Tab-separated table of C-alpha atoms and ligand atoms in Angstrom:
chain	number	residue	atom	x	y	z
A	224	MET	CA	0.144	-0.075	0.065
A	225	TYR	CA	1.235	3.579	-0.732
A	226	TRP	CA	1.336	6.164	1.960
A	227	SER	CA	1.852	9.759	1.399
A	228	GLY	CA	4.389	11.158	3.892
A	229	ASN	CA	1.578	12.893	6.053
A	230	SER	CA	-0.921	9.976	6.184
A	231	LYS	CA	1.655	7.739	7.352
A	232	ILE	CA	2.741	9.939	10.010
A	233	GLU	CA	-0.656	10.211	11.093
A	234	LEU	CA	-1.280	6.659	11.210
A	235	GLU	CA	1.977	5.924	13.375
A	236	ILE	CA	0.654	8.764	15.837
A	237	LYS	CA	-2.825	7.169	15.938
A	238	LEU	CA	-1.243	3.760	16.827
A	239	LEU	CA	1.077	5.281	19.320
A	240	ALA	CA	-1.946	7.225	20.997
A	241	MET	CA	-3.951	3.830	21.126
A	242	PRO	CA	-4.039	2.353	24.605
A	243	LYS	CA	-1.982	-0.803	24.824
A	244	ILE	CA	-3.776	-4.135	25.240
A	245	LYS	CA	-2.837	-5.516	28.531
A	246	ILE	CA	-2.821	-9.496	28.753
A	247	SER	CA	-2.417	-11.461	31.850
A	248	PHE	CA	-1.227	-15.045	31.510
A	249	PHE	CA	-2.098	-17.633	34.241
A	250	GLU	CA	-0.801	-21.214	34.766
A	251	MET	CA	2.413	-20.067	32.887
A	252	LYS	CA	5.188	-21.863	34.495
A	253	GLU	CA	7.608	-22.653	31.995
A	254	ARG	CA	10.154	-20.147	30.755
A	255	TRP	CA	9.861	-21.197	26.887
A	256	GLN	CA	6.150	-20.237	27.067
A	257	ARG	CA	6.868	-16.730	28.483
A	258	GLU	CA	9.732	-16.244	25.729
A	259	PHE	CA	7.283	-17.439	22.886
A	260	PHE	CA	4.518	-14.924	23.675
A	261	GLU	CA	7.086	-12.223	24.521
A	262	LYS	CA	8.567	-12.743	20.977
A	263	GLN	CA	5.257	-13.099	19.154
A	264	LEU	CA	3.042	-10.420	20.993
A	265	SER	CA	5.364	-7.710	22.482
A	266	PRO	CA	6.832	-6.270	19.340
A	267	ALA	CA	2.801	-5.879	18.296
A	268	GLY	CA	2.552	-3.512	21.183
A	269	TYR	CA	0.819	-5.706	23.653
A	270	VAL	CA	1.632	-5.523	27.429
A	271	LEU	CA	2.214	-8.749	28.916
A	272	GLN	CA	2.124	-10.129	32.382
A	273	PHE	CA	2.978	-13.673	33.417
A	274	ASN	CA	1.608	-15.629	36.441
A	275	PRO	CA	2.684	-19.147	37.195
A	276	GLY	CA	-0.459	-19.573	39.339
A	277	LYS	CA	-4.121	-19.744	38.835
A	278	LEU	CA	-6.472	-16.892	38.598
A	279	THR	CA	-8.987	-17.179	41.448
A	280	VAL	CA	-11.728	-15.150	43.183
A	281	GLY	CA	-9.095	-14.309	45.827
A	282	ASN	CA	-6.639	-12.631	43.420
A	283	ALA	CA	-8.720	-11.504	40.610
A	284	GLY	CA	-8.836	-7.932	41.801
A	285	LYS	CA	-5.310	-7.580	41.095
A	286	TYR	CA	-5.700	-8.167	37.528
A	287	LYS	CA	-8.585	-5.756	36.915
A	288	ALA	CA	-6.725	-3.694	34.390
A	289	SER	CA	-6.317	-6.724	31.997
A	290	ASP	CA	-8.122	-6.253	28.648
A	291	ALA	CA	-7.345	-9.961	28.077
A	292	ILE	CA	-6.445	-12.958	29.832
A	293	VAL	CA	-4.751	-16.362	28.836
A	294	VAL	CA	-5.898	-19.232	31.109
A	295	PHE	CA	-5.679	-23.123	31.293
A	296	ILE	CA	-8.337	-25.682	32.679
A	297	HIS	CA	-7.414	-25.109	36.439
A	298	CYS	CA	-8.582	-21.566	36.294
A	299	LYS	CA	-12.182	-21.571	37.172
A	300	LEU	CA	-13.781	-18.487	35.423
A	301	ASP	CA	-17.401	-18.291	37.215
A	302	LYS	CA	-19.245	-15.196	37.514
A	303	LYS	CA	-17.605	-13.971	40.616
A	304	VAL	CA	-14.058	-13.975	39.016
A	305	LEU	CA	-15.196	-12.528	35.897
A	306	GLU	CA	-17.085	-9.624	37.785
A	307	LYS	CA	-13.710	-8.531	39.235
A	308	LEU	CA	-12.087	-8.138	35.819
A	309	THR	CA	-14.017	-5.055	34.912
A	310	ARG	CA	-12.007	-4.401	31.803
A	311	LEU	CA	-11.901	-7.792	30.605
A	312	LYS	CA	-13.025	-8.230	26.853
A	313	LEU	CA	-11.150	-11.560	25.929
A	314	VAL	CA	-10.609	-14.917	27.480
A	315	ALA	CA	-8.227	-17.048	25.561
A	316	THR	CA	-8.204	-20.505	26.968
A	317	GLN	CA	-5.101	-22.747	26.079
A	318	SER	CA	-7.424	-25.777	25.995
A	319	THR	CA	-10.103	-27.501	23.687
A	320	GLY	CA	-12.459	-27.870	26.656
A	321	PHE	CA	-14.000	-24.631	27.944
A	322	ASP	CA	-16.164	-25.963	30.731
A	323	HIS	CA	-14.071	-24.174	33.328
A	324	ILE	CA	-15.428	-20.913	31.877
A	325	ASP	CA	-19.030	-19.712	32.701
A	326	LEU	CA	-19.964	-18.657	28.967
A	327	VAL	CA	-23.269	-17.154	29.980
A	328	ALA	CA	-21.506	-14.836	32.613
A	329	ALA	CA	-18.778	-14.035	29.972
A	330	LYS	CA	-21.507	-13.272	27.255
A	331	SER	CA	-23.432	-11.175	29.703
A	332	ARG	CA	-20.352	-8.993	30.347
A	333	GLY	CA	-19.471	-8.709	26.705
A	334	VAL	CA	-16.279	-10.844	27.032
A	335	THR	CA	-15.250	-12.913	24.175
A	336	VAL	CA	-14.012	-16.578	24.713
A	337	CYS	CA	-11.909	-18.590	22.293
A	338	ASN	CA	-10.249	-21.890	22.630
A	339	VAL	CA	-7.847	-24.038	20.771
A	340	PRO	CA	-10.004	-26.593	19.110
A	341	VAL	CA	-7.548	-28.708	17.280
A	342	TYR	CA	-4.012	-28.981	18.481
A	343	GLY	CA	-3.443	-32.662	19.390
A	344	GLU	CA	-6.280	-35.022	18.361
A	345	ASN	CA	-3.620	-37.559	17.763
A	346	THR	CA	-1.887	-36.486	20.993
A	347	VAL	CA	-4.848	-37.279	23.184
A	348	ALA	CA	-5.738	-40.328	21.259
A	349	GLU	CA	-2.182	-41.669	21.597
A	350	HIS	CA	-2.328	-41.124	25.401
A	351	SER	CA	-5.607	-42.942	25.465
A	352	PHE	CA	-3.854	-45.868	23.729
A	353	ALA	CA	-0.908	-45.599	26.124
A	354	LEU	CA	-3.452	-46.229	29.022
A	355	ILE	CA	-5.158	-49.000	27.087
A	356	LEU	CA	-1.868	-50.850	26.355
A	357	SER	CA	-0.491	-50.160	30.024
A	358	LEU	CA	-3.629	-51.954	31.192
A	359	SER	CA	-4.000	-54.807	28.520
A	360	ARG	CA	-0.333	-55.683	28.982
A	361	LYS	CA	0.186	-54.738	32.636
A	362	ILE	CA	3.078	-52.485	31.759
A	363	VAL	CA	3.273	-50.321	35.057
A	364	GLU	CA	3.140	-53.508	37.204
A	365	SER	CA	5.668	-55.259	35.159
A	366	ALA	CA	8.204	-52.513	34.986
A	367	ASN	CA	7.850	-51.921	38.885
A	368	ARG	CA	8.580	-55.663	39.327
A	369	THR	CA	11.857	-55.647	37.015
A	370	ARG	CA	12.860	-52.358	38.862
A	371	ALA	CA	12.775	-54.249	42.149
A	372	GLY	CA	14.880	-57.208	40.560
A	373	LYS	CA	11.973	-59.482	40.050
A	374	PHE	CA	11.691	-61.265	36.733
A	375	GLY	CA	8.661	-63.892	37.430
A	376	LEU	CA	5.671	-63.569	35.310
A	377	GLU	CA	3.124	-64.447	37.702
A	378	GLY	CA	0.068	-62.278	37.656
A	379	LEU	CA	1.402	-60.314	34.720
A	380	ARG	CA	-0.547	-62.087	32.081
A	381	GLY	CA	-2.652	-59.621	29.780
A	382	PHE	CA	-4.788	-59.667	26.820
A	383	ASP	CA	-4.701	-59.009	23.070
A	384	LEU	CA	-6.545	-55.966	21.587
A	385	LYS	CA	-6.835	-57.828	18.151
A	386	ASP	CA	-10.591	-58.729	17.714
A	387	LYS	CA	-11.613	-57.248	21.115
A	388	VAL	CA	-14.385	-54.632	20.594
A	389	ILE	CA	-13.559	-50.987	21.451
A	390	GLY	CA	-16.308	-48.636	22.112
A	391	VAL	CA	-15.639	-44.872	21.357
A	392	ILE	CA	-18.037	-42.559	23.295
A	393	GLY	CA	-17.875	-39.145	21.294
A	394	ALA	CA	-16.411	-39.916	17.754
A	395	GLY	CA	-15.227	-36.145	17.188
A	396	HIS	CA	-11.724	-34.905	16.593
A	397	ILE	CA	-9.824	-37.260	19.124
A	398	GLY	CA	-12.452	-40.127	19.046
A	399	ARG	CA	-11.689	-40.503	15.442
A	400	HIS	CA	-8.028	-40.779	16.056
A	401	VAL	CA	-8.649	-43.502	18.677
A	402	ILE	CA	-10.721	-45.247	15.837
A	403	ARG	CA	-7.842	-45.059	13.385
A	404	MET	CA	-5.548	-46.553	15.932
A	405	ALA	CA	-8.012	-49.218	17.013
A	406	HIS	CA	-8.236	-50.080	13.339
A	407	GLY	CA	-4.502	-50.664	13.125
A	408	PHE	CA	-4.770	-53.021	16.055
A	409	GLU	CA	-7.441	-55.013	14.282
A	410	MET	CA	-9.987	-54.332	16.867
A	411	LYS	CA	-13.685	-54.377	16.383
A	412	MET	CA	-15.217	-50.853	16.623
A	413	LEU	CA	-18.193	-49.290	17.885
A	414	ALA	CA	-19.116	-45.680	18.473
A	415	TYR	CA	-21.855	-43.636	20.256
A	416	ASP	CA	-22.193	-40.188	19.236
A	417	PRO	CA	-25.596	-38.216	19.222
A	418	TYR	CA	-24.288	-36.625	15.877
A	419	PRO	CA	-22.972	-39.561	13.932
A	420	ASP	CA	-20.760	-38.755	11.061
A	421	LYS	CA	-21.724	-41.473	8.281
A	422	SER	CA	-18.576	-41.159	6.479
A	423	LEU	CA	-16.829	-42.812	9.392
A	424	GLU	CA	-18.900	-45.920	8.992
A	425	SER	CA	-17.729	-45.769	5.137
A	426	HIS	CA	-14.105	-45.429	5.969
A	427	TYR	CA	-13.668	-47.870	8.753
A	428	PRO	CA	-15.399	-51.145	9.733
A	429	LEU	CA	-17.319	-49.182	12.381
A	430	LYS	CA	-20.912	-49.186	13.775
A	431	TYR	CA	-22.547	-46.552	15.501
A	432	VAL	CA	-24.795	-48.043	18.251
A	433	SER	CA	-26.756	-46.613	21.237
A	434	LEU	CA	-24.929	-45.946	24.476
A	435	GLU	CA	-26.398	-48.999	26.113
A	436	LYS	CA	-25.410	-51.462	23.387
A	437	LEU	CA	-21.854	-49.812	23.321
A	438	LEU	CA	-21.541	-50.327	27.273
A	439	ALA	CA	-22.947	-53.903	27.097
A	440	THR	CA	-20.762	-54.931	23.995
A	441	SER	CA	-17.408	-53.358	24.459
A	442	ASP	CA	-14.204	-54.851	25.969
A	443	VAL	CA	-12.515	-51.430	25.986
A	444	ILE	CA	-14.694	-48.259	26.471
A	445	SER	CA	-12.859	-44.915	25.640
A	446	LEU	CA	-14.651	-41.581	26.482
A	447	HIS	CA	-14.117	-38.609	24.049
A	448	ALA	CA	-17.209	-36.419	24.551
A	449	PRO	CA	-17.395	-32.935	25.726
A	450	TYR	CA	-18.291	-32.351	29.314
A	451	GLY	CA	-21.347	-29.971	30.154
A	452	GLN	CA	-24.756	-30.224	31.514
A	453	ARG	CA	-26.029	-32.797	28.992
A	454	THR	CA	-22.958	-35.156	29.523
A	455	HIS	CA	-22.729	-34.836	33.248
A	456	HIS	CA	-22.596	-38.369	34.553
A	457	LEU	CA	-23.122	-39.801	31.043
A	458	ILE	CA	-21.901	-43.164	32.821
A	459	ASN	CA	-23.770	-43.367	36.229
A	460	THR	CA	-24.933	-45.552	38.954
A	461	LYS	CA	-28.081	-46.296	36.759
A	462	ASN	CA	-26.410	-47.428	33.596
A	463	ILE	CA	-22.994	-48.988	34.842
A	464	HIS	CA	-24.452	-52.253	35.522
A	465	LEU	CA	-24.883	-52.432	31.665
A	466	VAL	CA	-21.192	-52.397	31.121
A	467	LYS	CA	-19.937	-55.965	29.831
A	468	LYS	CA	-18.231	-57.977	32.745
A	469	GLY	CA	-14.565	-57.519	32.696
A	470	ALA	CA	-14.390	-54.584	30.474
A	471	ILE	CA	-11.732	-51.695	30.783
A	472	LEU	CA	-12.782	-48.082	30.866
A	473	ILE	CA	-10.552	-45.225	29.567
A	474	ASN	CA	-11.273	-41.547	30.104
A	475	THR	CA	-9.027	-38.879	28.791
A	476	ALA	CA	-11.978	-36.457	28.210
A	477	ARG	CA	-13.340	-35.078	31.425
A	478	GLY	CA	-13.885	-36.580	34.972
A	479	GLY	CA	-17.295	-35.353	35.304
A	480	LEU	CA	-18.486	-37.796	32.305
A	481	VAL	CA	-18.272	-40.575	34.805
A	482	GLU	CA	-19.838	-40.667	38.439
A	483	THR	CA	-16.972	-41.620	40.466
A	484	ALA	CA	-19.301	-43.701	43.051
A	485	ALA	CA	-20.358	-45.700	40.083
A	486	LEU	CA	-16.873	-46.383	38.913
A	487	LEU	CA	-15.738	-47.466	42.418
A	488	ALA	CA	-18.635	-49.679	42.677
A	489	ALA	CA	-17.981	-51.452	39.229
A	490	LEU	CA	-14.412	-51.918	40.045
A	491	LYS	CA	-15.274	-53.447	43.452
A	492	SER	CA	-17.599	-56.019	41.931
A	493	GLY	CA	-15.346	-56.910	39.040
A	494	ARG	CA	-17.720	-55.599	36.511
A	495	LEU	CA	-14.921	-53.367	35.200
A	496	ALA	CA	-11.477	-55.096	35.355
A	497	ALA	CA	-9.521	-51.974	35.098
A	498	VAL	CA	-9.546	-48.337	34.575
A	499	GLY	CA	-7.429	-45.833	32.882
A	500	LEU	CA	-8.008	-42.181	33.702
A	501	ASP	CA	-6.225	-38.875	32.762
A	502	VAL	CA	-8.939	-37.225	34.175
A	503	LEU	CA	-10.769	-37.173	37.714
A	504	GLU	CA	-14.197	-35.808	38.522
A	505	GLU	CA	-12.925	-33.259	41.142
A	506	GLU	CA	-9.283	-33.158	40.211
A	507	GLY	CA	-8.842	-29.470	40.882
A	508	LEU	CA	-9.556	-30.291	44.555
A	509	ILE	CA	-7.183	-32.916	44.981
A	510	SER	CA	-4.413	-30.484	45.093
A	511	GLU	CA	-6.245	-28.013	46.892
A	512	ASP	CA	-5.562	-28.981	50.328
A	513	SER	CA	-6.210	-25.493	51.641
A	514	GLY	CA	-10.024	-25.976	50.668
A	515	LEU	CA	-10.173	-29.217	52.559
A	516	VAL	CA	-8.563	-27.749	55.693
A	517	ALA	CA	-10.692	-24.431	55.622
A	518	GLY	CA	-13.754	-26.757	55.143
A	519	TYR	CA	-15.354	-24.329	52.458
A	520	LEU	CA	-16.149	-27.442	50.081
A	521	GLU	CA	-19.507	-28.528	49.377
A	522	ARG	CA	-20.278	-31.895	51.027
A	523	GLU	CA	-20.620	-33.577	47.814
A	524	LYS	CA	-17.562	-32.316	46.100
A	525	LEU	CA	-15.678	-33.452	49.245
A	526	ALA	CA	-17.006	-36.908	48.832
A	527	THR	CA	-16.086	-37.082	45.315
A	528	ALA	CA	-12.665	-35.922	45.902
A	529	LEU	CA	-12.204	-38.418	48.608
A	530	ALA	CA	-13.536	-41.136	46.292
A	531	ASP	CA	-10.888	-39.890	43.690
A	532	HIS	CA	-8.252	-40.524	46.331
A	533	ARG	CA	-9.604	-43.945	46.787
A	534	LEU	CA	-9.428	-44.582	43.179
A	535	LEU	CA	-5.706	-43.445	43.167
A	536	THR	CA	-4.825	-46.224	45.667
A	537	MET	CA	-6.543	-48.987	43.730
A	538	LYS	CA	-4.306	-51.609	41.974
A	539	ASN	CA	-6.464	-51.989	38.711
A	540	VAL	CA	-6.597	-48.268	38.444
A	541	LEU	CA	-3.933	-46.222	36.436
A	542	VAL	CA	-4.213	-42.582	36.754
A	543	THR	CA	-2.248	-39.867	34.843
A	544	PRO	CA	-2.493	-36.213	36.135
A	545	HIS	CA	-4.384	-34.602	32.984
A	546	ASN	CA	-1.296	-34.926	31.029
A	547	ALA	CA	-2.924	-36.423	27.626
A	548	PHE	CA	-2.339	-33.044	25.825
A	549	ASN	CA	1.068	-32.632	26.974
A	550	SER	CA	3.649	-33.545	24.180
A	551	ARG	CA	6.274	-31.163	22.897
A	552	GLU	CA	4.362	-30.748	19.620
A	553	ALA	CA	0.891	-30.238	20.990
A	554	VAL	CA	2.058	-27.431	23.484
A	555	LEU	CA	3.755	-25.397	20.616
A	556	ARG	CA	0.665	-25.687	18.532
A	557	ILE	CA	-1.400	-24.704	21.452
A	558	ALA	CA	0.720	-21.467	21.958
A	559	ALA	CA	0.677	-20.665	18.278
A	560	THR	CA	-3.003	-20.780	18.169
A	561	THR	CA	-3.352	-18.700	21.114
A	562	VAL	CA	-1.328	-15.963	19.519
A	563	GLU	CA	-3.488	-16.236	16.174
A	564	ASN	CA	-6.739	-16.084	18.395
A	565	ILE	CA	-5.363	-12.928	20.291
A	566	GLU	CA	-4.361	-11.332	16.835
A	567	ALA	CA	-7.507	-12.137	15.309
A	568	TRP	CA	-9.599	-10.838	18.084
A	569	LYS	CA	-7.731	-7.667	18.113
A	570	LYS	CA	-8.359	-7.053	14.283
A	571	GLY	CA	-12.145	-7.801	15.074
A	572	ARG	CA	-12.154	-11.261	13.314
A	573	SER	CA	-13.965	-14.106	14.902
A	574	VAL	CA	-11.383	-16.978	15.044
A	575	ASN	CA	-12.104	-20.180	17.305
A	576	VAL	CA	-14.789	-18.078	19.289
A	577	VAL	CA	-16.704	-20.305	21.607
A	578	SER	CA	-18.788	-17.370	22.790
A	579	GLY	CA	-19.161	-13.694	22.429
B	862	NAD	N1	-6.949	-35.067	28.652
B	862	NAD	C1	-6.639	-33.929	28.000
B	862	NAD	O1	-5.448	-33.444	28.088
B	862	NAD	C2	-7.539	-33.379	26.947
B	862	NAD	C3	-7.038	-32.588	25.973
B	862	NAD	C4	-7.805	-32.307	24.810
B	862	NAD	C5	-9.189	-32.510	24.956
B	862	NAD	N2	-9.693	-33.205	26.274
B	862	NAD	C6	-11.105	-33.422	26.030
B	862	NAD	O2	-11.687	-34.207	25.085
B	862	NAD	C7	-12.894	-33.860	24.769
B	862	NAD	C8	-13.187	-34.174	23.228
B	862	NAD	O3	-12.274	-33.363	22.465
B	862	NAD	P1	-12.460	-33.181	20.889
B	862	NAD	O4	-11.316	-32.397	20.240
B	862	NAD	O5	-12.550	-34.633	20.268
B	862	NAD	O6	-13.859	-32.673	20.661
B	862	NAD	P2	-14.952	-32.763	19.541
B	862	NAD	O7	-16.067	-31.646	19.750
B	862	NAD	O8	-14.233	-32.710	18.242
B	862	NAD	O9	-15.611	-34.122	19.496
B	862	NAD	C9	-16.374	-34.391	20.668
B	862	NAD	C10	-17.679	-35.482	20.011
B	862	NAD	O10	-18.489	-35.876	21.095
B	862	NAD	C11	-19.849	-35.982	20.468
B	862	NAD	N3	-20.815	-35.770	21.734
B	862	NAD	C12	-21.447	-34.559	22.112
B	862	NAD	N4	-22.382	-34.918	23.072
B	862	NAD	C13	-22.095	-36.232	23.133
B	862	NAD	C14	-22.700	-37.273	24.073
B	862	NAD	N5	-23.770	-36.961	24.987
B	862	NAD	N6	-22.570	-38.567	24.145
B	862	NAD	C15	-21.511	-39.004	23.304
B	862	NAD	N7	-20.945	-38.217	22.374
B	862	NAD	C16	-21.166	-36.900	22.364
B	862	NAD	C17	-19.870	-34.757	19.699
B	862	NAD	O11	-20.909	-34.958	18.581
B	862	NAD	C18	-18.554	-34.824	19.042
B	862	NAD	O12	-18.516	-35.573	17.707
B	862	NAD	C19	-12.800	-32.429	24.869
B	862	NAD	O13	-14.111	-31.872	25.151
B	862	NAD	C20	-11.989	-32.243	26.216
B	862	NAD	O14	-12.812	-32.137	27.330
B	862	NAD	C21	-8.843	-33.690	27.046
C-alpha cells in the first residue's frame, strides 16, 4: 500500500496514541512459554504479564486492568471471578474444553471466549492408547517388578487387543483418531455419538450404536465426549450395570462424564476389570488442600474428591495427571493458536470463538 508522507505519520501517531492491550497469563510456569509469547506479541505492542499460578476469586482484583487473559483448565472462570475483571474483553483458553468458563456470565459482560479446538487430536488419542496398552499388558506392574529385581511372570498375563471390541463414546476430533489407531490393532469398533458422521462408517469397519449397546458389548470403553450439563455423569450408577463384565474403561476427556461412585462400585464388583484415567471428577480439589482444611468445600464435592483419592490407591486403576495433551508438538501448537486467536480478536475477526 502507498502512503503519502503525512498520512503515514498520522497513522503512526494514531497507533502510538492507542492504549496498549494488557494481557495477563495464568498457569504459565515454563520459561519457553513466556519467551514464545514475548517474541510473538510484545513487538505488536501488547503489554504482557505472566503468572505461574491460577486466577482465582481471591486474586482476581489484582488483574482488573487486564483487557485479555490467557488461562488453562485449572482457572475456574465463574461469574464472581469475571465480575472482578472490569476491563476484560477476551478470554483465550489454552485448551479445547471450555467447561471451566461460565460462558453465560462471560457473554453477559461482553467478554469473547476463544479456545484451541484442534492442536492434538492424535496427541490425546495416543495417550488413550498408552493407557489401554498399559492396562492390557500390565506395563506399570511389569516395570515396577523388574525395577525391584524380580523377573517372575506370575500375575502379569495380559490380553490381546486384536479382535476385541472398542467402544468410542464421542467420535469427534479425538475419538476418530482413537478409531484409526484401533483399526491398526485390528479391533472391532463401535461408536456412540448423538451426531454421527456417517462417512466414518464408510471409512472404517465401524458401527454407530446406542450408548446402552456400546456399554454392553465393548471390551474397551473410551470416552471422548465434551463435558457439560448434558453429558454430566453420562456413565452413572443407573447404567454402569450394563457394562460388559470384565471390560476396561478409559477416560481422557473429562472426569465429570463418569460418576465416581459408580466407577468405584464397578471396580469393586469386578464389572470393570481395570480403569485408565487422565481426568478425575474433582481433580482440581485434590491439589487444593487449603480448601479441605478450611472446610469451604461442598459436602458432595468433598465426597467425590475423597472417592478420587480412593481410586488413586487401587491396583487396577491407572491415573495420569491430566497429561494427555502434553506432548512437545502439541504444546507448541497450543501456544501458536493462542497467538492467532489474540491477533484475530484484536483485528475484530472471529477465530475459534466459542462465545461472544
Ligand atoms: N486430557 C486432555 O489433556 C484433553 C485434551 C484435549 C481434549 N480433552 C477433552 O476431550 C474432549 C473431546 O475433544 P474433541 O477435540 O474430540 O472434541 P470434539 O468436539 O471434536 O468431539 C466431541 C464429540 O463428542 C460428541 N458428543 C457430544 N455429546 C455427546 C454425548 N452426549 N455422548 C457422546 N458423544 C457426544 C460430539 O458430537 C463430537 O463428535 C474435549 O471436550 C475435552 O474435554 C482432554
